Amino acid sequence: MIHAPHFKELFAIEHGFGTRDEESWLPSAGHAWAKQIHSDRVIRATTEGLQGEADAVVTTVPELWVSIRTADCLPILLADPGAGVVAAVHAGWRGTAAKIVAKTVEKMVELGAELTTIHAAIGPGIGLCCFEVGPEVSSEFGVTGRSCIDLAGVNERQLQLAGLELENIWISAQCTKCNPELFHSYRAEPGTAGRMVSAIRLV
């Protein structure tokens, strides 16, 4: 299990980024998730179970885990414990291009969160070192030709543009493709990769 260091300092939340050894660590009950479709859709969870099709799940309900599953795409957890709002975001290249993390922040603010007190943790995902894409993908990020895209860096910038303080954003330095012994990776194991669960809740 991986934890964001600055999240440990926050009161009233629990969180974790799953690994290959702990890919599905949540209890069978008490958590909410979405059918992930590589979109920019944000959904609010008020009860446990499948919430519909979306790639970000937000809640204000204490003790309710919100979770997403990844294997190279970025897991991003957001929290404003003082306002009682948390979110879990699945950010692949399509969701990142569509600014799903910024739209999740907007939803959190609608539910009472404050931009200056929202904390973000960008968990392990495919790194700049390994995420080479063709022109059809790179063009979505204002780049031409075959390029390597820094998904974590793009999401960090989107969070800052959305109004978050830089010191409230943490990024994991671990690339899922570079560390197959620790993480599932769609690119390293095409067609056979498992999925890792990342989640957060208010307590």
mmCIF file with all atom_site columns, C-alpha atoms in Angstrom:
data_model
loop_
_atom_site.group_PDB
_atom_site.id
_atom_site.type_symbol
_atom_site.label_atom_id
_atom_site.label_alt_id
_atom_site.label_comp_id
_atom_site.label_asym_id
_atom_site.label_entity_id
_atom_site.label_seq_id
_atom_site.pdbx_PDB_ins_code
_atom_site.Cartn_x
_atom_site.Cartn_y
_atom_site.Cartn_z
_atom_site.occupancy
_atom_site.B_iso_or_equiv
_atom_site.pdbx_formal_charge
_atom_site.auth_seq_id
_atom_site.auth_comp_id
_atom_site.auth_asym_id
_atom_site.auth_atom_id
_atom_site.pdbx_PDB_model_num
ATOM 1   C CA . MET A 1 1   ? 0.000   0.000  0.000   1.00 0.00 ? 1   MET A CA 1
ATOM 2   C CA . ILE A 1 2   ? 1.231   3.478  -0.882  1.00 0.00 ? 2   ILE A CA 1
ATOM 3   C CA . HIS A 1 3   ? 0.230   6.597  1.026   1.00 0.00 ? 3   HIS A CA 1
ATOM 4   C CA . ALA A 1 4   ? 0.725   10.252 0.106   1.00 0.00 ? 4   ALA A CA 1
ATOM 5   C CA . PRO A 1 5   ? 2.928   11.786 2.828   1.00 0.00 ? 5   PRO A CA 1
ATOM 6   C CA . HIS A 1 6   ? 0.963   15.025 3.122   1.00 0.00 ? 6   HIS A CA 1
ATOM 7   C CA . PHE A 1 7   ? -2.339  13.140 3.333   1.00 0.00 ? 7   PHE A CA 1
ATOM 8   C CA . LYS A 1 8   ? -1.094  11.498 6.520   1.00 0.00 ? 8   LYS A CA 1
ATOM 9   C CA . GLU A 1 9   ? -1.107  14.931 8.111   1.00 0.00 ? 9   GLU A CA 1
ATOM 10  C CA . LEU A 1 10  ? -4.768  15.544 7.285   1.00 0.00 ? 10  LEU A CA 1
ATOM 11  C CA . PHE A 1 11  ? -7.359  14.734 9.907   1.00 0.00 ? 11  PHE A CA 1
ATOM 12  C CA . ALA A 1 12  ? -10.524 12.740 9.260   1.00 0.00 ? 12  ALA A CA 1
ATOM 13  C CA . ILE A 1 13  ? -9.511  10.869 6.108   1.00 0.00 ? 13  ILE A CA 1
ATOM 14  C CA . GLU A 1 14  ? -8.109  7.466  5.189   1.00 0.00 ? 14  GLU A CA 1
ATOM 15  C CA . HIS A 1 15  ? -6.643  6.663  1.787   1.00 0.00 ? 15  HIS A CA 1
ATOM 16  C CA . GLY A 1 16  ? -4.390  4.334  -0.119  1.00 0.00 ? 16  GLY A CA 1
ATOM 17  C CA . PHE A 1 17  ? -2.974  3.522  -3.550  1.00 0.00 ? 17  PHE A CA 1
ATOM 18  C CA . GLY A 1 18  ? -3.036  -0.201 -4.246  1.00 0.00 ? 18  GLY A CA 1
ATOM 19  C CA . THR A 1 19  ? -0.106  -2.221 -5.601  1.00 0.00 ? 19  THR A CA 1
ATOM 20  C CA . ARG A 1 20  ? 0.222   -5.552 -7.353  1.00 0.00 ? 20  ARG A CA 1
ATOM 21  C CA . ASP A 1 21  ? 0.304   -7.293 -3.963  1.00 0.00 ? 21  ASP A CA 1
ATOM 22  C CA . GLU A 1 22  ? -2.635  -5.300 -2.623  1.00 0.00 ? 22  GLU A CA 1
ATOM 23  C CA . GLU A 1 23  ? -4.601  -4.683 -5.803  1.00 0.00 ? 23  GLU A CA 1
ATOM 24  C CA . SER A 1 24  ? -8.026  -5.063 -4.182  1.00 0.00 ? 24  SER A CA 1
ATOM 25  C CA . TRP A 1 25  ? -7.725  -4.118 -0.531  1.00 0.00 ? 25  TRP A CA 1
ATOM 26  C CA . LEU A 1 26  ? -11.138 -2.589 0.153   1.00 0.00 ? 26  LEU A CA 1
ATOM 27  C CA . PRO A 1 27  ? -13.858 -4.407 2.081   1.00 0.00 ? 27  PRO A CA 1
ATOM 28  C CA . SER A 1 28  ? -16.648 -5.917 0.011   1.00 0.00 ? 28  SER A CA 1
ATOM 29  C CA . ALA A 1 29  ? -19.123 -3.414 1.460   1.00 0.00 ? 29  ALA A CA 1
ATOM 30  C CA . GLY A 1 30  ? -18.932 0.270  2.248   1.00 0.00 ? 30  GLY A CA 1
ATOM 31  C CA . HIS A 1 31  ? -17.467 1.641  -0.924  1.00 0.00 ? 31  HIS A CA 1
ATOM 32  C CA . ALA A 1 32  ? -18.686 3.307  -4.113  1.00 0.00 ? 32  ALA A CA 1
ATOM 33  C CA . TRP A 1 33  ? -17.249 3.068  -7.596  1.00 0.00 ? 33  TRP A CA 1
ATOM 34  C CA . ALA A 1 34  ? -18.102 3.801  -11.224 1.00 0.00 ? 34  ALA A CA 1
ATOM 35  C CA . LYS A 1 35  ? -17.891 1.948  -14.507 1.00 0.00 ? 35  LYS A CA 1
ATOM 36  C CA . GLN A 1 36  ? -14.823 3.670  -15.935 1.00 0.00 ? 36  GLN A CA 1
ATOM 37  C CA . ILE A 1 37  ? -15.181 4.787  -19.542 1.00 0.00 ? 37  ILE A CA 1
ATOM 38  C CA . HIS A 1 38  ? -12.173 7.123  -20.106 1.00 0.00 ? 38  HIS A CA 1
ATOM 39  C CA . SER A 1 39  ? -14.398 10.187 -19.904 1.00 0.00 ? 39  SER A CA 1
ATOM 40  C CA . ASP A 1 40  ? -14.565 13.535 -18.110 1.00 0.00 ? 40  ASP A CA 1
ATOM 41  C CA . ARG A 1 41  ? -17.708 12.574 -16.216 1.00 0.00 ? 41  ARG A CA 1
ATOM 42  C CA . VAL A 1 42  ? -17.803 13.187 -12.458 1.00 0.00 ? 42  VAL A CA 1
ATOM 43  C CA . ILE A 1 43  ? -20.445 11.450 -10.355 1.00 0.00 ? 43  ILE A CA 1
ATOM 44  C CA . ARG A 1 44  ? -21.522 12.025 -6.759  1.00 0.00 ? 44  ARG A CA 1
ATOM 45  C CA . ALA A 1 45  ? -21.899 8.988  -4.516  1.00 0.00 ? 45  ALA A CA 1
ATOM 46  C CA . THR A 1 46  ? -24.381 9.027  -1.654  1.00 0.00 ? 46  THR A CA 1
ATOM 47  C CA . THR A 1 47  ? -24.515 5.271  -1.095  1.00 0.00 ? 47  THR A CA 1
ATOM 48  C CA . GLU A 1 48  ? -22.297 2.251  -1.673  1.00 0.00 ? 48  GLU A CA 1
ATOM 49  C CA . GLY A 1 49  ? -22.083 0.249  -4.875  1.00 0.00 ? 49  GLY A CA 1
ATOM 50  C CA . LEU A 1 50  ? -21.852 0.973  -8.585  1.00 0.00 ? 50  LEU A CA 1
ATOM 51  C CA . GLN A 1 51  ? -22.735 4.601  -9.283  1.00 0.00 ? 51  GLN A CA 1
ATOM 52  C CA . GLY A 1 52  ? -22.994 4.488  -13.088 1.00 0.00 ? 52  GLY A CA 1
ATOM 53  C CA . GLU A 1 53  ? -20.589 5.415  -15.867 1.00 0.00 ? 53  GLU A CA 1
ATOM 54  C CA . ALA A 1 54  ? -17.948 7.985  -14.875 1.00 0.00 ? 54  ALA A CA 1
ATOM 55  C CA . ASP A 1 55  ? -14.243 8.396  -14.206 1.00 0.00 ? 55  ASP A CA 1
ATOM 56  C CA . ALA A 1 56  ? -14.381 10.365 -10.984 1.00 0.00 ? 56  ALA A CA 1
ATOM 57  C CA . VAL A 1 57  ? -16.409 9.690  -7.853  1.00 0.00 ? 57  VAL A CA 1
ATOM 58  C CA . VAL A 1 58  ? -17.026 12.394 -5.235  1.00 0.00 ? 58  VAL A CA 1
ATOM 59  C CA . THR A 1 59  ? -18.686 12.008 -1.844  1.00 0.00 ? 59  THR A CA 1
ATOM 60  C CA . THR A 1 60  ? -19.539 13.884 1.331   1.00 0.00 ? 60  THR A CA 1
ATOM 61  C CA . VAL A 1 61  ? -20.675 10.743 3.154   1.00 0.00 ? 61  VAL A CA 1
ATOM 62  C CA . PRO A 1 62  ? -18.520 9.730  6.144   1.00 0.00 ? 62  PRO A CA 1
ATOM 63  C CA . GLU A 1 63  ? -17.179 6.156  6.148   1.00 0.00 ? 63  GLU A CA 1
ATOM 64  C CA . LEU A 1 64  ? -17.943 5.679  2.427   1.00 0.00 ? 64  LEU A CA 1
ATOM 65  C CA . TRP A 1 65  ? -14.895 4.765  0.378   1.00 0.00 ? 65  TRP A CA 1
ATOM 66  C CA . VAL A 1 66  ? -14.786 6.112  -3.176  1.00 0.00 ? 66  VAL A CA 1
ATOM 67  C CA . SER A 1 67  ? -12.495 4.101  -5.418  1.00 0.00 ? 67  SER A CA 1
ATOM 68  C CA . ILE A 1 68  ? -11.061 3.770  -8.897  1.00 0.00 ? 68  ILE A CA 1
ATOM 69  C CA . ARG A 1 69  ? -9.030  1.066  -10.665 1.00 0.00 ? 69  ARG A CA 1
ATOM 70  C CA . THR A 1 70  ? -5.892  1.635  -12.728 1.00 0.00 ? 70  THR A CA 1
ATOM 71  C CA . ALA A 1 71  ? -3.025  -0.074 -14.553 1.00 0.00 ? 71  ALA A CA 1
ATOM 72  C CA . ASP A 1 72  ? -0.923  2.783  -16.070 1.00 0.00 ? 72  ASP A CA 1
ATOM 73  C CA . CYS A 1 73  ? -3.624  5.478  -15.991 1.00 0.00 ? 73  CYS A CA 1
ATOM 74  C CA . LEU A 1 74  ? -3.241  7.884  -13.085 1.00 0.00 ? 74  LEU A CA 1
ATOM 75  C CA . PRO A 1 75  ? -5.120  7.413  -9.819  1.00 0.00 ? 75  PRO A CA 1
ATOM 76  C CA . ILE A 1 76  ? -5.730  10.841 -8.279  1.00 0.00 ? 76  ILE A CA 1
ATOM 77  C CA . LEU A 1 77  ? -7.181  11.323 -4.804  1.00 0.00 ? 77  LEU A CA 1
ATOM 78  C CA . LEU A 1 78  ? -8.544  14.668 -3.616  1.00 0.00 ? 78  LEU A CA 1
ATOM 79  C CA . ALA A 1 79  ? -9.579  15.755 -0.136  1.00 0.00 ? 79  ALA A CA 1
ATOM 80  C CA . ASP A 1 80  ? -10.874 18.743 1.777   1.00 0.00 ? 80  ASP A CA 1
ATOM 81  C CA . PRO A 1 81  ? -11.482 17.135 5.167   1.00 0.00 ? 81  PRO A CA 1
ATOM 82  C CA . GLY A 1 82  ? -12.533 20.397 6.791   1.00 0.00 ? 82  GLY A CA 1
ATOM 83  C CA . ALA A 1 83  ? -15.372 20.740 4.296   1.00 0.00 ? 83  ALA A CA 1
ATOM 84  C CA . GLY A 1 84  ? -16.061 16.999 4.349   1.00 0.00 ? 84  GLY A CA 1
ATOM 85  C CA . VAL A 1 85  ? -15.509 16.291 0.644   1.00 0.00 ? 85  VAL A CA 1
ATOM 86  C CA . VAL A 1 86  ? -13.284 13.641 -0.981  1.00 0.00 ? 86  VAL A CA 1
ATOM 87  C CA . ALA A 1 87  ? -12.889 12.271 -4.505  1.00 0.00 ? 87  ALA A CA 1
ATOM 88  C CA . ALA A 1 88  ? -11.156 9.544  -6.487  1.00 0.00 ? 88  ALA A CA 1
ATOM 89  C CA . VAL A 1 89  ? -10.238 10.204 -10.131 1.00 0.00 ? 89  VAL A CA 1
ATOM 90  C CA . HIS A 1 90  ? -9.200  7.890  -12.986 1.00 0.00 ? 90  HIS A CA 1
ATOM 91  C CA . ALA A 1 91  ? -7.094  9.979  -15.363 1.00 0.00 ? 91  ALA A CA 1
ATOM 92  C CA . GLY A 1 92  ? -5.865  8.283  -18.511 1.00 0.00 ? 92  GLY A CA 1
ATOM 93  C CA . TRP A 1 93  ? -4.822  10.318 -21.518 1.00 0.00 ? 93  TRP A CA 1
ATOM 94  C CA . ARG A 1 94  ? -8.416  10.845 -22.667 1.00 0.00 ? 94  ARG A CA 1
ATOM 95  C CA . GLY A 1 95  ? -9.594  11.992 -19.253 1.00 0.00 ? 95  GLY A CA 1
ATOM 96  C CA . THR A 1 96  ? -6.526  14.157 -18.838 1.00 0.00 ? 96  THR A CA 1
ATOM 97  C CA . ALA A 1 97  ? -7.057  15.796 -22.235 1.00 0.00 ? 97  ALA A CA 1
ATOM 98  C CA . ALA A 1 98  ? -10.663 16.465 -21.190 1.00 0.00 ? 98  ALA A CA 1
ATOM 99  C CA . LYS A 1 99  ? -9.480  17.993 -17.870 1.00 0.00 ? 99  LYS A CA 1
ATOM 100 C CA . ILE A 1 100 ? -11.321 15.529 -15.654 1.00 0.00 ? 100 ILE A CA 1
ATOM 101 C CA . VAL A 1 101 ? -9.297  16.479 -12.564 1.00 0.00 ? 101 VAL A CA 1
ATOM 102 C CA . ALA A 1 102 ? -10.252 20.158 -12.914 1.00 0.00 ? 102 ALA A CA 1
ATOM 103 C CA . LYS A 1 103 ? -13.900 19.191 -13.368 1.00 0.00 ? 103 LYS A CA 1
ATOM 104 C CA . THR A 1 104 ? -13.679 17.086 -10.215 1.00 0.00 ? 104 THR A CA 1
ATOM 105 C CA . VAL A 1 105 ? -12.334 20.086 -8.312  1.00 0.00 ? 105 VAL A CA 1
ATOM 106 C CA . GLU A 1 106 ? -15.286 22.137 -9.612  1.00 0.00 ? 106 GLU A CA 1
ATOM 107 C CA . LYS A 1 107 ? -17.685 19.498 -8.297  1.00 0.00 ? 107 LYS A CA 1
ATOM 108 C CA . MET A 1 108 ? -15.969 19.464 -4.915  1.00 0.00 ? 108 MET A CA 1
ATOM 109 C CA . VAL A 1 109 ? -16.301 23.247 -4.672  1.00 0.00 ? 109 VAL A CA 1
ATOM 110 C CA . GLU A 1 110 ? -20.009 22.935 -5.494  1.00 0.00 ? 110 GLU A CA 1
ATOM 111 C CA . LEU A 1 111 ? -20.255 20.604 -2.487  1.00 0.00 ? 111 LEU A CA 1
ATOM 112 C CA . GLY A 1 112 ? -18.554 23.058 -0.143  1.00 0.00 ? 112 GLY A CA 1
ATOM 113 C CA . ALA A 1 113 ? -14.814 22.520 -0.605  1.00 0.00 ? 113 ALA A CA 1
ATOM 114 C CA . GLU A 1 114 ? -12.420 25.478 -0.668  1.00 0.00 ? 114 GLU A CA 1
ATOM 115 C CA . LEU A 1 115 ? -9.715  25.716 -3.336  1.00 0.00 ? 115 LEU A CA 1
ATOM 116 C CA . THR A 1 116 ? -7.085  26.721 -0.779  1.00 0.00 ? 116 THR A CA 1
ATOM 117 C CA . THR A 1 117 ? -7.767  23.679 1.397   1.00 0.00 ? 117 THR A CA 1
ATOM 118 C CA . ILE A 1 118 ? -8.181  20.962 -1.239  1.00 0.00 ? 118 ILE A CA 1
ATOM 119 C CA . HIS A 1 119 ? -5.255  18.534 -1.181  1.00 0.00 ? 119 HIS A CA 1
ATOM 120 C CA . ALA A 1 120 ? -4.371  16.301 -4.138  1.00 0.00 ? 120 ALA A CA 1
ATOM 121 C CA . ALA A 1 121 ? -2.304  13.134 -4.435  1.00 0.00 ? 121 ALA A CA 1
ATOM 122 C CA . ILE A 1 122 ? -1.346  11.815 -7.875  1.00 0.00 ? 122 ILE A CA 1
ATOM 123 C CA . GLY A 1 123 ? -0.521  8.157  -7.440  1.00 0.00 ? 123 GLY A CA 1
ATOM 124 C CA . PRO A 1 124 ? 1.663   5.755  -9.427  1.00 0.00 ? 124 PRO A CA 1
ATOM 125 C CA . GLY A 1 125 ? 0.988   5.682  -13.173 1.00 0.00 ? 125 GLY A CA 1
ATOM 126 C CA . ILE A 1 126 ? 2.887   5.467  -16.413 1.00 0.00 ? 126 ILE A CA 1
ATOM 127 C CA . GLY A 1 127 ? 5.700   8.000  -16.409 1.00 0.00 ? 127 GLY A CA 1
ATOM 128 C CA . LEU A 1 128 ? 7.139   10.376 -18.968 1.00 0.00 ? 128 LEU A CA 1
ATOM 129 C CA . CYS A 1 129 ? 9.909   7.798  -19.400 1.00 0.00 ? 129 CYS A CA 1
ATOM 130 C CA . CYS A 1 130 ? 7.515   5.203  -20.835 1.00 0.00 ? 130 CYS A CA 1
ATOM 131 C CA . PHE A 1 131 ? 4.434   6.971  -22.204 1.00 0.00 ? 131 PHE A CA 1
ATOM 132 C CA . GLU A 1 132 ? 5.362   7.406  -25.849 1.00 0.00 ? 132 GLU A CA 1
ATOM 133 C CA . VAL A 1 133 ? 2.338   8.105  -28.035 1.00 0.00 ? 133 VAL A CA 1
ATOM 134 C CA . GLY A 1 134 ? 1.557   8.731  -31.682 1.00 0.00 ? 134 GLY A CA 1
ATOM 135 C CA . PRO A 1 135 ? 0.475   12.012 -33.254 1.00 0.00 ? 135 PRO A CA 1
ATOM 136 C CA . GLU A 1 136 ? -3.230  11.270 -32.765 1.00 0.00 ? 136 GLU A CA 1
ATOM 137 C CA . VAL A 1 137 ? -2.683  11.371 -28.991 1.00 0.00 ? 137 VAL A CA 1
ATOM 138 C CA . SER A 1 138 ? 0.109   13.935 -28.755 1.00 0.00 ? 138 SER A CA 1
ATOM 139 C CA . SER A 1 139 ? -2.016  16.445 -30.678 1.00 0.00 ? 139 SER A CA 1
ATOM 140 C CA . GLU A 1 140 ? -4.479  16.403 -27.761 1.00 0.00 ? 140 GLU A CA 1
ATOM 141 C CA . PHE A 1 141 ? -1.685  17.918 -25.652 1.00 0.00 ? 141 PHE A CA 1
ATOM 142 C CA . GLY A 1 142 ? -0.500  20.500 -28.167 1.00 0.00 ? 142 GLY A CA 1
ATOM 143 C CA . VAL A 1 143 ? 2.444   18.410 -29.362 1.00 0.00 ? 143 VAL A CA 1
ATOM 144 C CA . THR A 1 144 ? 3.178   17.158 -32.860 1.00 0.00 ? 144 THR A CA 1
ATOM 145 C CA . GLY A 1 145 ? 4.492   13.785 -33.989 1.00 0.00 ? 145 GLY A CA 1
ATOM 146 C CA . ARG A 1 146 ? 5.496   10.891 -31.776 1.00 0.00 ? 146 ARG A CA 1
ATOM 147 C CA . SER A 1 147 ? 6.150   12.203 -28.286 1.00 0.00 ? 147 SER A CA 1
ATOM 148 C CA . CYS A 1 148 ? 6.421   11.208 -24.652 1.00 0.00 ? 148 CYS A CA 1
ATOM 149 C CA . ILE A 1 149 ? 3.642   12.727 -22.530 1.00 0.00 ? 149 ILE A CA 1
ATOM 150 C CA . ASP A 1 150 ? 3.993   13.573 -18.850 1.00 0.00 ? 150 ASP A CA 1
ATOM 151 C CA . LEU A 1 151 ? 0.497   12.729 -17.620 1.00 0.00 ? 151 LEU A CA 1
ATOM 152 C CA . ALA A 1 152 ? 1.327   13.511 -13.999 1.00 0.00 ? 152 ALA A CA 1
ATOM 153 C CA . GLY A 1 153 ? 2.815   16.867 -14.944 1.00 0.00 ? 153 GLY A CA 1
ATOM 154 C CA . VAL A 1 154 ? -0.197  17.787 -17.077 1.00 0.00 ? 154 VAL A CA 1
ATOM 155 C CA . ASN A 1 155 ? -2.583  16.922 -14.235 1.00 0.00 ? 155 ASN A CA 1
ATOM 156 C CA . GLU A 1 156 ? -0.493  18.888 -11.765 1.00 0.00 ? 156 GLU A CA 1
ATOM 157 C CA . ARG A 1 157 ? -0.747  21.955 -14.021 1.00 0.00 ? 157 ARG A CA 1
ATOM 158 C CA . GLN A 1 158 ? -4.489  21.457 -14.396 1.00 0.00 ? 158 GLN A CA 1
ATOM 159 C CA . LEU A 1 159 ? -4.863  21.311 -10.620 1.00 0.00 ? 159 LEU A CA 1
ATOM 160 C CA . GLN A 1 160 ? -2.897  24.545 -10.243 1.00 0.00 ? 160 GLN A CA 1
ATOM 161 C CA . LEU A 1 161 ? -4.946  26.254 -12.958 1.00 0.00 ? 161 LEU A CA 1
ATOM 162 C CA . ALA A 1 162 ? -8.083  25.062 -11.160 1.00 0.00 ? 162 ALA A CA 1
ATOM 163 C CA . GLY A 1 163 ? -6.904  26.975 -8.084  1.00 0.00 ? 163 GLY A CA 1
ATOM 164 C CA . LEU A 1 164 ? -5.044  24.457 -5.888  1.00 0.00 ? 164 LEU A CA 1
ATOM 165 C CA . GLU A 1 165 ? -1.927  25.517 -4.027  1.00 0.00 ? 165 GLU A CA 1
ATOM 166 C CA . LEU A 1 166 ? 1.251   23.868 -5.349  1.00 0.00 ? 166 LEU A CA 1
ATOM 167 C CA . GLU A 1 167 ? 2.270   22.799 -1.841  1.00 0.00 ? 167 GLU A CA 1
ATOM 168 C CA . ASN A 1 168 ? -1.026  20.901 -1.541  1.00 0.00 ? 168 ASN A CA 1
ATOM 169 C CA . ILE A 1 169 ? -0.236  18.651 -4.535  1.00 0.00 ? 169 ILE A CA 1
ATOM 170 C CA . TRP A 1 170 ? 1.841   15.477 -4.201  1.00 0.00 ? 170 TRP A CA 1
ATOM 171 C CA . ILE A 1 171 ? 3.048   13.338 -7.117  1.00 0.00 ? 171 ILE A CA 1
ATOM 172 C CA . SER A 1 172 ? 4.334   9.795  -6.834  1.00 0.00 ? 172 SER A CA 1
ATOM 173 C CA . ALA A 1 173 ? 7.705   9.322  -8.530  1.00 0.00 ? 173 ALA A CA 1
ATOM 174 C CA . GLN A 1 174 ? 6.951   5.697  -9.410  1.00 0.00 ? 174 GLN A CA 1
ATOM 175 C CA . CYS A 1 175 ? 6.245   4.588  -12.987 1.00 0.00 ? 175 CYS A CA 1
ATOM 176 C CA . THR A 1 176 ? 3.988   1.549  -13.256 1.00 0.00 ? 176 THR A CA 1
ATOM 177 C CA . LYS A 1 177 ? 5.649   0.245  -16.433 1.00 0.00 ? 177 LYS A CA 1
ATOM 178 C CA . CYS A 1 178 ? 9.164   0.581  -14.974 1.00 0.00 ? 178 CYS A CA 1
ATOM 179 C CA . ASN A 1 179 ? 8.215   -1.366 -11.829 1.00 0.00 ? 179 ASN A CA 1
ATOM 180 C CA . PRO A 1 180 ? 6.405   -4.558 -12.919 1.00 0.00 ? 180 PRO A CA 1
ATOM 181 C CA . GLU A 1 181 ? 7.264   -6.289 -9.660  1.00 0.00 ? 181 GLU A CA 1
ATOM 182 C CA . LEU A 1 182 ? 5.238   -3.683 -7.766  1.00 0.00 ? 182 LEU A CA 1
ATOM 183 C CA . PHE A 1 183 ? 2.518   -2.536 -10.165 1.00 0.00 ? 183 PHE A CA 1
ATOM 184 C CA . HIS A 1 184 ? 0.226   -3.817 -12.874 1.00 0.00 ? 184 HIS A CA 1
ATOM 185 C CA . SER A 1 185 ? 0.916   -2.143 -16.217 1.00 0.00 ? 185 SER A CA 1
ATOM 186 C CA . TYR A 1 186 ? -1.294  -2.313 -19.284 1.00 0.00 ? 186 TYR A CA 1
ATOM 187 C CA . ARG A 1 187 ? 1.658   -1.492 -21.521 1.00 0.00 ? 187 ARG A CA 1
ATOM 188 C CA . ALA A 1 188 ? 3.957   -4.032 -19.901 1.00 0.00 ? 188 ALA A CA 1
ATOM 189 C CA . GLU A 1 189 ? 1.273   -6.761 -19.842 1.00 0.00 ? 189 GLU A CA 1
ATOM 190 C CA . PRO A 1 190 ? -1.123  -6.023 -22.727 1.00 0.00 ? 190 PRO A CA 1
ATOM 191 C CA . GLY A 1 191 ? -4.289  -8.052 -22.426 1.00 0.00 ? 191 GLY A CA 1
ATOM 192 C CA . THR A 1 192 ? -3.313  -9.696 -19.143 1.00 0.00 ? 192 THR A CA 1
ATOM 193 C CA . ALA A 1 193 ? -2.700  -6.807 -16.747 1.00 0.00 ? 193 ALA A CA 1
ATOM 194 C CA . GLY A 1 194 ? -4.656  -6.740 -13.521 1.00 0.00 ? 194 GLY A CA 1
ATOM 195 C CA . ARG A 1 195 ? -5.991  -3.562 -11.965 1.00 0.00 ? 195 ARG A CA 1
ATOM 196 C CA . MET A 1 196 ? -5.030  -1.790 -8.750  1.00 0.00 ? 196 MET A CA 1
ATOM 197 C CA . VAL A 1 197 ? -7.551  -0.093 -6.480  1.00 0.00 ? 197 VAL A CA 1
ATOM 198 C CA . SER A 1 198 ? -6.978  3.382  -5.066  1.00 0.00 ? 198 SER A CA 1
ATOM 199 C CA . ALA A 1 199 ? -9.493  4.876  -2.656  1.00 0.00 ? 199 ALA A CA 1
ATOM 200 C CA . ILE A 1 200 ? -10.251 7.532  -0.070  1.00 0.00 ? 200 ILE A CA 1
ATOM 201 C CA . ARG A 1 201 ? -12.888 8.116  2.603   1.00 0.00 ? 201 ARG A CA 1
ATOM 202 C CA . LEU A 1 202 ? -13.920 10.511 5.317   1.00 0.00 ? 202 LEU A CA 1
ATOM 203 C CA . VAL A 1 203 ? -13.801 9.142  8.850   1.00 0.00 ? 203 VAL A CA 1
#
